[in-house]
């Protein structure tokens, strides 16, 4: 059954991958800046909407650019390598699990738990730094584990190289996280290993040069770089109001379909003294606790802990211990997900055939309750990929607006403004810089929220969403309630 689920999960990663228009706001930055890299040949400094964008190092932009090069500048090319890295991440998780447990079934389930966890799946179908960053961190830890066991310096070198790639994806945390996991684990299990000079020599040899992009941008755009580096890497440490227990609550949703079972798995590992799982306990707790203390909290910050969480959970649910907890928790989660499919289908008036997906987990509650959440989660993600995304695209007219603007001004000679709200993906679809926060000058094209600009009458109207689409559930509910959907028009301002 696990093999069949694996095939379904792999297919679902690419199912409708190019259906959704570029999401706002974050995906828009990588879609547009990578397109500019392809068009200008400047692969060092990202530019979004005519402005330098230094929030993140360039590796994510390079990954997207490669997708554009192979598949064209479109949504499929934008996301192809993120989905592929997500699936490769499943292989790394399998290998990490097998390295410690030597149990094929546990390792396969570990990979499937990771691949179907809602937060991970969503980010693997969305162009952002999160999946590449987490992938290189996990690969770094895997190579280190192999090097440690075999006393193999080339593998250790590969571990450091993967860490440098993580730095090139999202900055200093690409070294701090894997180094912190390894250091903490060795401090507990083998302190003498920390005395070996190879770790410190390789750190001095490889880590400082991995900041070459940061150094380049410091000298090229000193003021902008320092401001952004401070905000992205320092201010987040102390600036925020989310409670310490934020990730405890968030995991209940983000780590679905196994949700809170990971905390039972952690407790079980401690009580049963599963020494082979110590590195995953350290990995999970280090990431979870460090980011809990950091004031600024976003669900994706703890994504680097997901491989460890998946492995701990798989070992727990396939064990012969605590059967009642596993059974009742799995039943509750599976029924909750099935109910979500049913309620969403009826509330949003989707095709009634989708209710069949809600029934798929039910037989497993009687025969194999440990994988019932996996079946339910897979069914839910298929439901989202087909029914929900098709529904929500009916409220996203950005490509249509962009094409209308290009038809108004095919040679891109007029300035283009947006007044009343700024839609971050319109520079990508209109294929031009869109000026914001300024009153339009004549002659120009103006996109405006009705009532915010009186200089000309709109030649065409659309209803567009005026909030972040990253809060997907809020966005979905708003479409049904008609909230934050405002009328926008486009006109020639002469």
Short mmCIF file of C-alpha atoms in Angstrom, two decimals:
data_model
loop_
_atom_site.label_atom_id
_atom_site.label_comp_id
_atom_site.label_asym_id
_atom_site.label_seq_id
_atom_site.Cartn_x
_atom_site.Cartn_y
_atom_site.Cartn_z
CA UNK A 1 0.00 0.00 0.00
CA UNK A 2 2.85 2.40 0.78
CA UNK A 3 4.24 1.96 -2.74
CA UNK A 4 0.88 2.86 -4.29
CA UNK A 5 0.64 5.91 -2.05
CA UNK A 6 4.17 6.91 -3.05
CA UNK A 7 3.22 6.84 -6.76
CA UNK A 8 0.10 8.91 -6.08
CA UNK A 9 2.06 11.43 -4.00
CA UNK A 10 4.74 11.83 -6.70
CA UNK A 11 2.09 12.39 -9.38
CA UNK A 12 0.28 14.88 -7.15
CA UNK A 13 3.41 17.00 -6.81
CA UNK A 14 3.24 17.79 -10.52
CA UNK A 15 -0.55 17.72 -10.90
CA UNK A 16 -1.79 21.19 -11.96
CA UNK A 17 1.62 22.61 -11.04
CA UNK A 18 1.27 25.40 -13.60
CA UNK A 19 -2.46 26.00 -13.02
CA UNK A 20 -2.25 28.75 -10.42
CA UNK A 21 -1.16 32.22 -11.45
CA UNK A 22 1.78 33.65 -9.52
CA UNK A 23 0.86 33.98 -5.86
CA UNK A 24 1.00 37.28 -3.98
CA UNK A 25 3.12 38.58 -2.52
CA UNK A 26 6.20 36.35 -2.01
CA UNK A 27 6.18 34.19 -5.13
CA UNK A 28 5.86 37.34 -7.23
CA UNK A 29 9.35 38.49 -6.18
CA UNK A 30 11.02 35.31 -7.44
CA UNK A 31 8.90 35.05 -10.58
CA UNK A 32 9.64 38.61 -11.71
CA UNK A 33 13.27 38.90 -10.57
CA UNK A 34 14.21 35.57 -12.18
CA UNK A 35 12.55 36.67 -15.43
CA UNK A 36 14.69 39.80 -15.32
CA UNK A 37 17.81 37.68 -14.84
CA UNK A 38 16.97 35.68 -17.97
CA UNK A 39 16.24 38.81 -19.99
CA UNK A 40 19.21 40.93 -18.83
CA UNK A 41 21.86 38.27 -18.23
CA UNK A 42 22.61 39.73 -14.78
CA UNK A 43 22.47 36.70 -12.47
CA UNK A 44 24.11 38.35 -9.48
CA UNK A 45 21.77 41.17 -8.44
CA UNK A 46 18.03 40.43 -8.38
CA UNK A 47 15.74 43.22 -9.55
CA UNK A 48 12.02 43.24 -8.85
CA UNK A 49 9.78 45.86 -10.46
CA UNK A 50 12.77 48.01 -11.38
CA UNK A 51 14.27 48.00 -7.88
CA UNK A 52 17.18 46.02 -6.48
CA UNK A 53 15.97 43.22 -4.21
CA UNK A 54 18.56 41.95 -1.72
CA UNK A 55 16.32 40.24 0.86
CA UNK A 56 17.65 36.79 -0.08
CA UNK A 57 20.80 35.49 -1.82
CA UNK A 58 20.49 34.45 -5.46
CA UNK A 59 20.30 30.63 -5.47
CA UNK A 60 16.49 30.52 -5.46
CA UNK A 61 16.44 32.92 -8.40
CA UNK A 62 18.93 30.69 -10.24
CA UNK A 63 16.74 27.63 -9.64
CA UNK A 64 13.71 29.45 -11.04
CA UNK A 65 15.76 30.80 -13.95
CA UNK A 66 16.81 27.26 -14.88
CA UNK A 67 13.15 26.27 -14.94
CA UNK A 68 12.39 29.24 -17.21
CA UNK A 69 15.28 28.29 -19.49
CA UNK A 70 14.02 24.71 -19.88
CA UNK A 71 10.25 25.24 -19.93
CA UNK A 72 9.74 28.90 -20.81
CA UNK A 73 8.78 31.86 -18.65
CA UNK A 74 5.56 30.49 -17.23
CA UNK A 75 4.11 29.08 -14.03
CA UNK A 76 5.29 25.51 -14.77
CA UNK A 77 8.86 26.66 -15.28
CA UNK A 78 8.58 28.83 -12.17
CA UNK A 79 7.76 25.88 -9.90
CA UNK A 80 9.16 22.77 -11.59
CA UNK A 81 12.46 22.55 -9.72
CA UNK A 82 10.86 23.38 -6.38
CA UNK A 83 8.49 20.43 -6.79
CA UNK A 84 11.40 18.24 -7.92
CA UNK A 85 13.56 19.29 -4.97
CA UNK A 86 10.61 18.51 -2.71
CA UNK A 87 10.49 14.95 -4.04
CA UNK A 88 14.27 14.59 -3.79
CA UNK A 89 13.91 15.76 -0.22
CA UNK A 90 11.72 12.71 0.35
CA UNK A 91 14.63 10.53 -0.77
CA UNK A 92 17.00 12.30 1.64
CA UNK A 93 14.52 11.73 4.46
CA UNK A 94 14.32 8.04 3.54
CA UNK A 95 18.11 7.77 3.57
CA UNK A 96 18.43 9.58 6.89
CA UNK A 97 15.87 7.30 8.47
CA UNK A 98 17.38 4.13 7.01
CA UNK A 99 20.87 5.16 8.10
CA UNK A 100 19.73 5.01 11.73
CA UNK A 101 16.91 2.45 11.80
CA UNK A 102 17.82 0.02 8.98
CA UNK A 103 14.05 -0.41 8.65
CA UNK A 104 12.80 -0.05 5.08
CA UNK A 105 9.10 0.36 5.97
CA UNK A 106 9.77 2.99 8.62
CA UNK A 107 12.03 4.88 6.22
CA UNK A 108 9.46 4.82 3.42
CA UNK A 109 6.76 6.06 5.77
CA UNK A 110 9.14 8.80 7.00
CA UNK A 111 9.50 10.06 3.44
CA UNK A 112 5.74 9.93 2.84
CA UNK A 113 4.96 11.78 6.07
CA UNK A 114 7.32 14.54 5.01
CA UNK A 115 6.01 14.71 1.44
CA UNK A 116 2.36 14.90 2.51
CA UNK A 117 2.77 17.32 5.42
CA UNK A 118 0.63 20.28 4.44
CA UNK A 119 3.21 23.03 5.01
CA UNK A 120 5.93 21.15 3.15
CA UNK A 121 3.67 20.23 0.22
CA UNK A 122 2.45 23.82 -0.19
CA UNK A 123 6.01 25.20 -0.25
CA UNK A 124 7.17 22.55 -2.72
CA UNK A 125 4.62 23.90 -5.21
CA UNK A 126 5.51 27.54 -4.58
CA UNK A 127 8.66 29.36 -5.69
CA UNK A 128 10.41 30.61 -2.55
CA UNK A 129 13.68 29.85 -0.73
CA UNK A 130 12.14 27.49 1.85
CA UNK A 131 12.38 24.12 0.07
CA UNK A 132 15.90 24.62 -1.42
CA UNK A 133 17.12 25.97 1.93
CA UNK A 134 15.72 23.07 3.94
CA UNK A 135 16.85 20.56 1.31
CA UNK A 136 20.49 21.64 1.54
CA UNK A 137 20.38 21.66 5.34
CA UNK A 138 19.04 18.08 5.44
CA UNK A 139 21.55 16.96 2.80
CA UNK A 140 24.36 18.56 4.81
CA UNK A 141 23.32 16.66 7.94
CA UNK A 142 23.00 13.40 5.98
CA UNK A 143 26.51 13.69 4.52
CA UNK A 144 27.87 14.58 7.95
CA UNK A 145 26.21 11.51 9.49
CA UNK A 146 27.76 9.25 6.83
CA UNK A 147 31.14 10.94 7.24
CA UNK A 148 31.00 10.59 11.03
CA UNK A 149 30.21 6.89 10.89
CA UNK A 150 32.82 6.09 8.26
CA UNK A 151 35.44 8.66 9.31
CA UNK A 152 35.33 9.82 5.68
CA UNK A 153 36.68 13.32 4.98
CA UNK A 154 35.32 13.65 1.38
CA UNK A 155 31.79 13.08 2.72
CA UNK A 156 32.44 15.70 5.39
CA UNK A 157 33.54 18.07 2.64
CA UNK A 158 30.22 17.42 0.85
CA UNK A 159 28.39 18.25 4.07
CA UNK A 160 30.11 21.63 4.23
CA UNK A 161 29.46 22.30 0.53
CA UNK A 162 25.73 21.67 1.08
CA UNK A 163 25.83 24.12 3.96
CA UNK A 164 27.39 26.76 1.71
CA UNK A 165 24.54 26.21 -0.77
CA UNK A 166 22.05 26.75 2.06
CA UNK A 167 23.84 30.01 2.88
CA UNK A 168 23.57 31.02 -0.77
CA UNK A 169 19.83 30.34 -0.53
CA UNK A 170 18.85 32.11 2.67
CA UNK A 171 21.89 33.45 4.48
CA UNK A 172 23.81 32.60 7.69
CA UNK A 173 21.16 30.21 9.03
CA UNK A 174 22.29 27.80 6.31
CA UNK A 175 25.40 27.15 8.39
CA UNK A 176 24.06 27.84 11.87
CA UNK A 177 21.29 25.21 11.74
CA UNK A 178 23.25 22.14 10.54
CA UNK A 179 26.29 23.13 12.60
CA UNK A 180 24.06 23.58 15.65
CA UNK A 181 22.45 20.15 15.15
CA UNK A 182 25.81 18.42 14.74
CA UNK A 183 27.46 20.25 17.65
CA UNK A 184 24.54 19.57 20.02
CA UNK A 185 24.36 15.90 19.05
CA UNK A 186 28.10 15.35 19.50
CA UNK A 187 28.07 17.22 22.80
CA UNK A 188 25.59 14.63 24.07
CA UNK A 189 26.86 11.47 22.40
CA UNK A 190 30.55 11.88 21.53
CA UNK A 191 32.23 15.04 22.91
CA UNK A 192 35.70 13.89 21.83
CA UNK A 193 34.66 14.15 18.20
CA UNK A 194 34.37 17.91 18.68
CA UNK A 195 38.12 18.11 19.31
CA UNK A 196 38.97 17.06 15.76
CA UNK A 197 40.59 19.87 13.81
CA UNK A 198 38.91 18.94 10.53
CA UNK A 199 35.64 20.63 11.54
CA UNK A 200 37.28 23.96 12.30
CA UNK A 201 39.64 23.88 9.33
CA UNK A 202 36.78 23.20 6.92
CA UNK A 203 34.70 25.91 8.57
CA UNK A 204 37.49 28.45 8.07
CA UNK A 205 38.18 27.20 4.55
CA UNK A 206 34.63 27.03 3.16
CA UNK A 207 32.18 29.11 5.20
CA UNK A 208 33.66 32.64 4.88
CA UNK A 209 33.98 32.33 1.06
CA UNK A 210 30.34 31.19 0.90
CA UNK A 211 29.38 34.77 1.77
CA UNK A 212 30.88 36.00 -1.50
CA UNK A 213 27.47 37.24 -2.73
CA UNK A 214 26.91 39.20 0.48
CA UNK A 215 30.34 40.80 0.11
CA UNK A 216 29.69 41.62 -3.55
CA UNK A 217 26.34 43.26 -2.77
CA UNK A 218 27.83 45.12 0.20
CA UNK A 219 30.27 46.89 -2.11
CA UNK A 220 27.75 47.26 -4.95
CA UNK A 221 24.72 48.46 -2.95
CA UNK A 222 26.09 49.22 0.49
CA UNK A 223 23.18 51.17 2.00
CA UNK A 224 20.41 48.94 0.64
CA UNK A 225 22.31 45.78 1.55
CA UNK A 226 22.97 46.79 5.16
CA UNK A 227 19.35 47.82 5.70
CA UNK A 228 18.01 44.56 4.30
CA UNK A 229 20.60 42.37 6.06
CA UNK A 230 19.68 43.96 9.38
CA UNK A 231 15.94 43.41 8.85
CA UNK A 232 16.27 39.85 7.50
CA UNK A 233 18.86 38.50 9.93
CA UNK A 234 18.90 40.65 13.09
CA UNK A 235 15.69 42.57 13.68
CA UNK A 236 13.60 39.40 13.46
CA UNK A 237 15.39 38.11 16.55
CA UNK A 238 13.70 40.66 18.82
CA UNK A 239 10.90 42.32 16.83
CA UNK A 240 7.61 40.42 17.07
CA UNK A 241 4.60 39.75 19.28
CA UNK A 242 3.86 36.08 18.68
CA UNK A 243 3.81 33.91 21.83
CA UNK A 244 6.53 31.40 22.68
CA UNK A 245 4.10 28.51 22.05
CA UNK A 246 3.28 29.70 18.50
CA UNK A 247 4.86 26.66 16.81
CA UNK A 248 3.18 24.22 19.20
CA UNK A 249 -0.17 25.44 17.91
CA UNK A 250 0.94 25.86 14.31
CA UNK A 251 2.26 22.29 14.09
CA UNK A 252 -1.28 20.98 14.65
CA UNK A 253 -2.18 22.33 11.19
CA UNK A 254 1.12 22.69 9.33
CA UNK A 255 2.31 19.15 10.10
CA UNK A 256 -0.98 17.56 9.12
CA UNK A 257 -1.78 14.77 8.42
CA UNK A 258 0.21 13.50 11.41
CA UNK A 259 -0.17 16.77 13.29
CA UNK A 260 0.21 16.47 17.07
CA UNK A 261 1.34 12.81 16.83
CA UNK A 262 4.88 14.15 16.50
CA UNK A 263 4.75 15.27 20.14
CA UNK A 264 3.67 11.80 21.27
CA UNK A 265 6.53 10.46 19.14
CA UNK A 266 8.99 12.74 20.91
CA UNK A 267 7.77 11.63 24.34
CA UNK A 268 7.85 7.97 23.28
CA UNK A 269 11.44 8.34 22.07
CA UNK A 270 12.51 9.71 25.45
CA UNK A 271 10.65 7.13 27.52
CA UNK A 272 11.74 4.15 25.41
CA UNK A 273 15.31 5.51 25.18
CA UNK A 274 15.59 5.07 21.43
CA UNK A 275 19.28 5.97 21.10
CA UNK A 276 19.31 5.51 17.33
CA UNK A 277 16.82 8.41 17.11
CA UNK A 278 18.82 10.80 19.29
CA UNK A 279 20.08 12.87 16.38
CA UNK A 280 16.52 13.44 15.17
CA UNK A 281 15.38 14.44 18.65
CA UNK A 282 18.24 16.94 18.85
CA UNK A 283 17.50 18.20 15.36
CA UNK A 284 13.78 18.68 16.06
CA UNK A 285 14.21 20.30 19.48
CA UNK A 286 17.05 22.61 18.43
CA UNK A 287 15.14 24.10 15.50
CA UNK A 288 11.83 24.18 17.36
CA UNK A 289 13.17 25.79 20.53
CA UNK A 290 15.51 28.30 18.88
CA UNK A 291 12.78 29.64 16.62
CA UNK A 292 10.33 29.66 19.51
CA UNK A 293 12.63 32.07 21.36
CA UNK A 294 13.02 34.29 18.30
CA UNK A 295 10.35 37.00 18.48
CA UNK A 296 9.37 37.08 14.80
CA UNK A 297 7.56 33.83 13.96
CA UNK A 298 6.42 32.48 10.60
CA UNK A 299 5.32 28.84 10.10
CA UNK A 300 8.01 28.13 7.50
CA UNK A 301 10.81 28.98 9.94
CA UNK A 302 10.60 25.51 11.50
CA UNK A 303 10.45 23.73 8.13
CA UNK A 304 14.11 22.59 8.58
CA UNK A 305 12.86 20.41 11.48
CA UNK A 306 10.33 18.54 9.31
CA UNK A 307 12.63 15.66 8.21
CA UNK A 308 13.41 14.87 11.85
CA UNK A 309 9.74 15.22 12.80
CA UNK A 310 8.70 12.85 10.01
CA UNK A 311 11.27 10.23 11.02
CA UNK A 312 10.32 10.34 14.70
CA UNK A 313 6.62 10.09 13.84
CA UNK A 314 7.10 7.15 11.45
CA UNK A 315 9.08 5.20 14.05
CA UNK A 316 6.39 5.85 16.63
CA UNK A 317 3.26 4.98 14.62
CA UNK A 318 4.81 1.75 13.30
CA UNK A 319 5.96 0.64 16.73
CA UNK A 320 4.02 -1.87 18.81
CA UNK A 321 3.82 0.56 21.73
CA UNK A 322 1.07 2.92 22.84
CA UNK A 323 -1.42 1.41 20.42
CA UNK A 324 -4.44 3.15 21.90
CA UNK A 325 -2.88 6.60 21.50
CA UNK A 326 -1.89 5.88 17.91
CA UNK A 327 -5.28 4.39 17.07
CA UNK A 328 -7.45 7.12 18.56
CA UNK A 329 -5.21 9.96 17.36
CA UNK A 330 -5.06 8.53 13.83
CA UNK A 331 -8.83 8.05 13.80
CA UNK A 332 -9.45 11.60 15.00
CA UNK A 333 -7.10 13.12 12.40
CA UNK A 334 -8.42 11.01 9.51
CA UNK A 335 -12.04 11.85 10.35
CA UNK A 336 -11.16 15.52 10.78
CA UNK A 337 -9.56 15.66 7.32
CA UNK A 338 -12.45 13.76 5.73
CA UNK A 339 -14.88 16.20 7.34
CA UNK A 340 -12.83 19.13 5.98
CA UNK A 341 -13.16 17.70 2.44
CA UNK A 342 -16.93 17.28 2.83
CA UNK A 343 -17.54 20.71 4.38
CA UNK A 344 -15.36 22.49 1.82
CA UNK A 345 -17.07 20.70 -1.07
CA UNK A 346 -20.54 21.75 0.06
CA UNK A 347 -19.67 25.22 1.36
CA UNK A 348 -17.92 26.26 -1.85
CA UNK A 349 -20.33 24.29 -4.06
CA UNK A 350 -17.63 22.19 -5.69
CA UNK A 351 -18.32 19.05 -7.72
CA UNK A 352 -20.11 16.49 -5.49
CA UNK A 353 -17.76 13.80 -6.84
CA UNK A 354 -15.05 15.17 -4.52
CA UNK A 355 -16.92 13.69 -1.57
CA UNK A 356 -15.56 10.29 -2.66
CA UNK A 357 -12.11 11.44 -1.54
CA UNK A 358 -13.48 11.90 1.98
CA UNK A 359 -14.39 8.21 2.12
CA UNK A 360 -10.94 6.84 1.16
CA UNK A 361 -9.42 6.84 4.69
CA UNK A 362 -12.35 5.01 6.30
CA UNK A 363 -11.36 1.38 5.44
CA UNK A 364 -7.89 2.00 6.90
CA UNK A 365 -9.37 2.90 10.28
CA UNK A 366 -10.38 -0.74 10.56
CA UNK A 367 -7.34 -2.44 9.04
CA UNK A 368 -4.26 -0.22 9.23
CA UNK A 369 -4.99 2.84 11.33
CA UNK A 370 -1.30 3.91 11.44
CA UNK A 371 -1.46 4.99 7.79
CA UNK A 372 -5.06 6.26 7.87
CA UNK A 373 -3.84 9.87 8.34
CA UNK A 374 -1.51 9.41 5.37
CA UNK A 375 -4.37 8.26 3.15
CA UNK A 376 -6.57 11.10 4.41
CA UNK A 377 -3.81 13.67 3.88
CA UNK A 378 -3.09 12.43 0.36
CA UNK A 379 -6.80 12.58 -0.51
CA UNK A 380 -7.00 16.12 0.90
CA UNK A 381 -3.99 17.33 -1.11
CA UNK A 382 -5.48 15.88 -4.32
CA UNK A 383 -8.72 17.65 -3.42
CA UNK A 384 -6.87 20.96 -2.99
CA UNK A 385 -4.85 20.50 -6.19
CA UNK A 386 -7.92 19.88 -8.30
CA UNK A 387 -11.11 21.23 -6.75
CA UNK A 388 -9.96 24.07 -4.50
CA UNK A 389 -7.31 25.55 -6.79
CA UNK A 390 -9.64 25.43 -9.79
CA UNK A 391 -12.27 27.24 -7.74
CA UNK A 392 -9.98 29.95 -6.43
CA UNK A 393 -8.45 30.72 -9.84
CA UNK A 394 -11.84 32.09 -10.82
CA UNK A 395 -11.09 35.04 -8.51
CA UNK A 396 -7.55 35.68 -9.76
CA UNK A 397 -7.52 37.79 -12.93
CA UNK A 398 -3.93 39.01 -12.86
CA UNK A 399 -2.82 37.41 -16.11
CA UNK A 400 -5.86 38.86 -17.85
CA UNK A 401 -5.06 42.33 -16.50
CA UNK A 402 -1.43 41.98 -17.57
CA UNK A 403 -2.35 40.92 -21.09
CA UNK A 404 -4.81 43.82 -21.36
CA UNK A 405 -2.05 46.27 -20.41
CA UNK A 406 0.36 44.72 -22.94
CA UNK A 407 -2.30 45.07 -25.66
CA UNK A 408 -2.82 48.74 -24.73
CA UNK A 409 0.91 49.44 -25.00
CA UNK A 410 2.67 46.65 -26.95
CA UNK A 411 5.94 48.59 -27.25
CA UNK A 412 6.08 49.37 -23.52
CA UNK A 413 6.60 53.09 -24.09
CA UNK A 414 4.09 54.43 -21.55
CA UNK A 415 4.64 54.56 -17.82
CA UNK A 416 2.30 52.29 -15.88
CA UNK A 417 0.92 53.14 -12.43
CA UNK A 418 -1.22 51.34 -9.88
CA UNK A 419 -3.29 53.41 -7.46
CA UNK A 420 -5.29 52.26 -4.43
CA UNK A 421 -3.48 48.96 -3.97
CA UNK A 422 -0.42 47.25 -5.40
CA UNK A 423 -0.68 43.70 -6.79
CA UNK A 424 2.81 42.26 -6.61
CA UNK A 425 2.42 39.86 -9.53
CA UNK A 426 1.31 42.47 -12.10
CA UNK A 427 4.89 43.47 -13.05
CA UNK A 428 5.38 39.82 -14.09
CA UNK A 429 2.18 39.57 -16.13
CA UNK A 430 2.26 43.08 -17.59
CA UNK A 431 5.95 42.63 -18.41
CA UNK A 432 6.92 46.09 -17.22
CA UNK A 433 7.70 48.20 -14.17
CA UNK A 434 4.56 49.32 -12.38
CA UNK A 435 4.99 52.55 -10.42
CA UNK A 436 3.34 52.65 -7.00
CA UNK A 437 2.83 55.26 -4.30
CA UNK A 438 2.95 58.15 -6.80
CA UNK A 439 0.27 60.17 -8.52
CA UNK A 440 0.20 59.26 -12.25
CA UNK A 441 1.73 61.55 -14.85
CA UNK A 442 0.39 61.98 -18.38
CA UNK A 443 0.55 60.08 -20.68
CA UNK A 444 0.39 56.75 -18.86
CA UNK A 445 -1.57 53.60 -18.15
CA UNK A 446 -3.28 53.56 -14.76
CA UNK A 447 -4.59 50.54 -12.86
CA UNK A 448 -6.72 51.85 -10.03
CA UNK A 449 -9.19 50.81 -7.38
CA UNK A 450 -12.51 52.39 -8.19
CA UNK A 451 -12.85 55.60 -6.19
CA UNK A 452 -9.11 56.10 -5.70
CA UNK A 453 -8.36 57.92 -8.99
CA UNK A 454 -10.52 60.32 -11.01
CA UNK A 455 -8.15 61.19 -13.85
CA UNK A 456 -9.78 58.91 -16.43
CA UNK A 457 -12.60 56.43 -16.85
CA UNK A 458 -11.82 52.72 -16.83
CA UNK A 459 -12.01 50.91 -20.15
CA UNK A 460 -12.32 47.54 -18.39
CA UNK A 461 -13.10 46.39 -14.84
CA UNK A 462 -12.04 43.40 -12.73
CA UNK A 463 -12.57 42.36 -9.13
CA UNK A 464 -9.17 41.78 -7.53
CA UNK A 465 -8.13 40.61 -4.09
CA UNK A 466 -6.58 43.25 -1.84
CA UNK A 467 -4.70 41.25 0.79
CA UNK A 468 -1.97 38.61 1.03
CA UNK A 469 -2.80 35.35 -0.71
CA UNK A 470 -0.22 33.62 1.50
CA UNK A 471 -2.90 33.42 4.18
CA UNK A 472 -4.60 30.87 1.99
CA UNK A 473 -7.49 29.86 4.24
CA UNK A 474 -8.39 33.51 4.86
CA UNK A 475 -8.16 34.17 1.10
CA UNK A 476 -10.36 31.16 0.37
CA UNK A 477 -13.02 32.22 2.85
CA UNK A 478 -12.90 35.83 1.62
CA UNK A 479 -13.78 34.71 -1.92
CA UNK A 480 -16.96 33.11 -0.63
CA UNK A 481 -17.90 36.06 1.58
CA UNK A 482 -16.91 38.69 -0.98
CA UNK A 483 -14.49 40.32 1.45
CA UNK A 484 -11.37 42.23 0.30
CA UNK A 485 -12.43 41.81 -3.34
CA UNK A 486 -12.42 45.30 -4.83
CA UNK A 487 -13.21 46.63 -8.29
CA UNK A 488 -10.21 47.80 -10.28
CA UNK A 489 -10.14 49.50 -13.64
CA UNK A 490 -7.51 50.21 -16.29
CA UNK A 491 -7.41 53.36 -18.36
CA UNK A 492 -5.19 55.42 -20.65
CA UNK A 493 -4.44 58.66 -18.84
CA UNK A 494 -3.86 61.36 -21.51
#
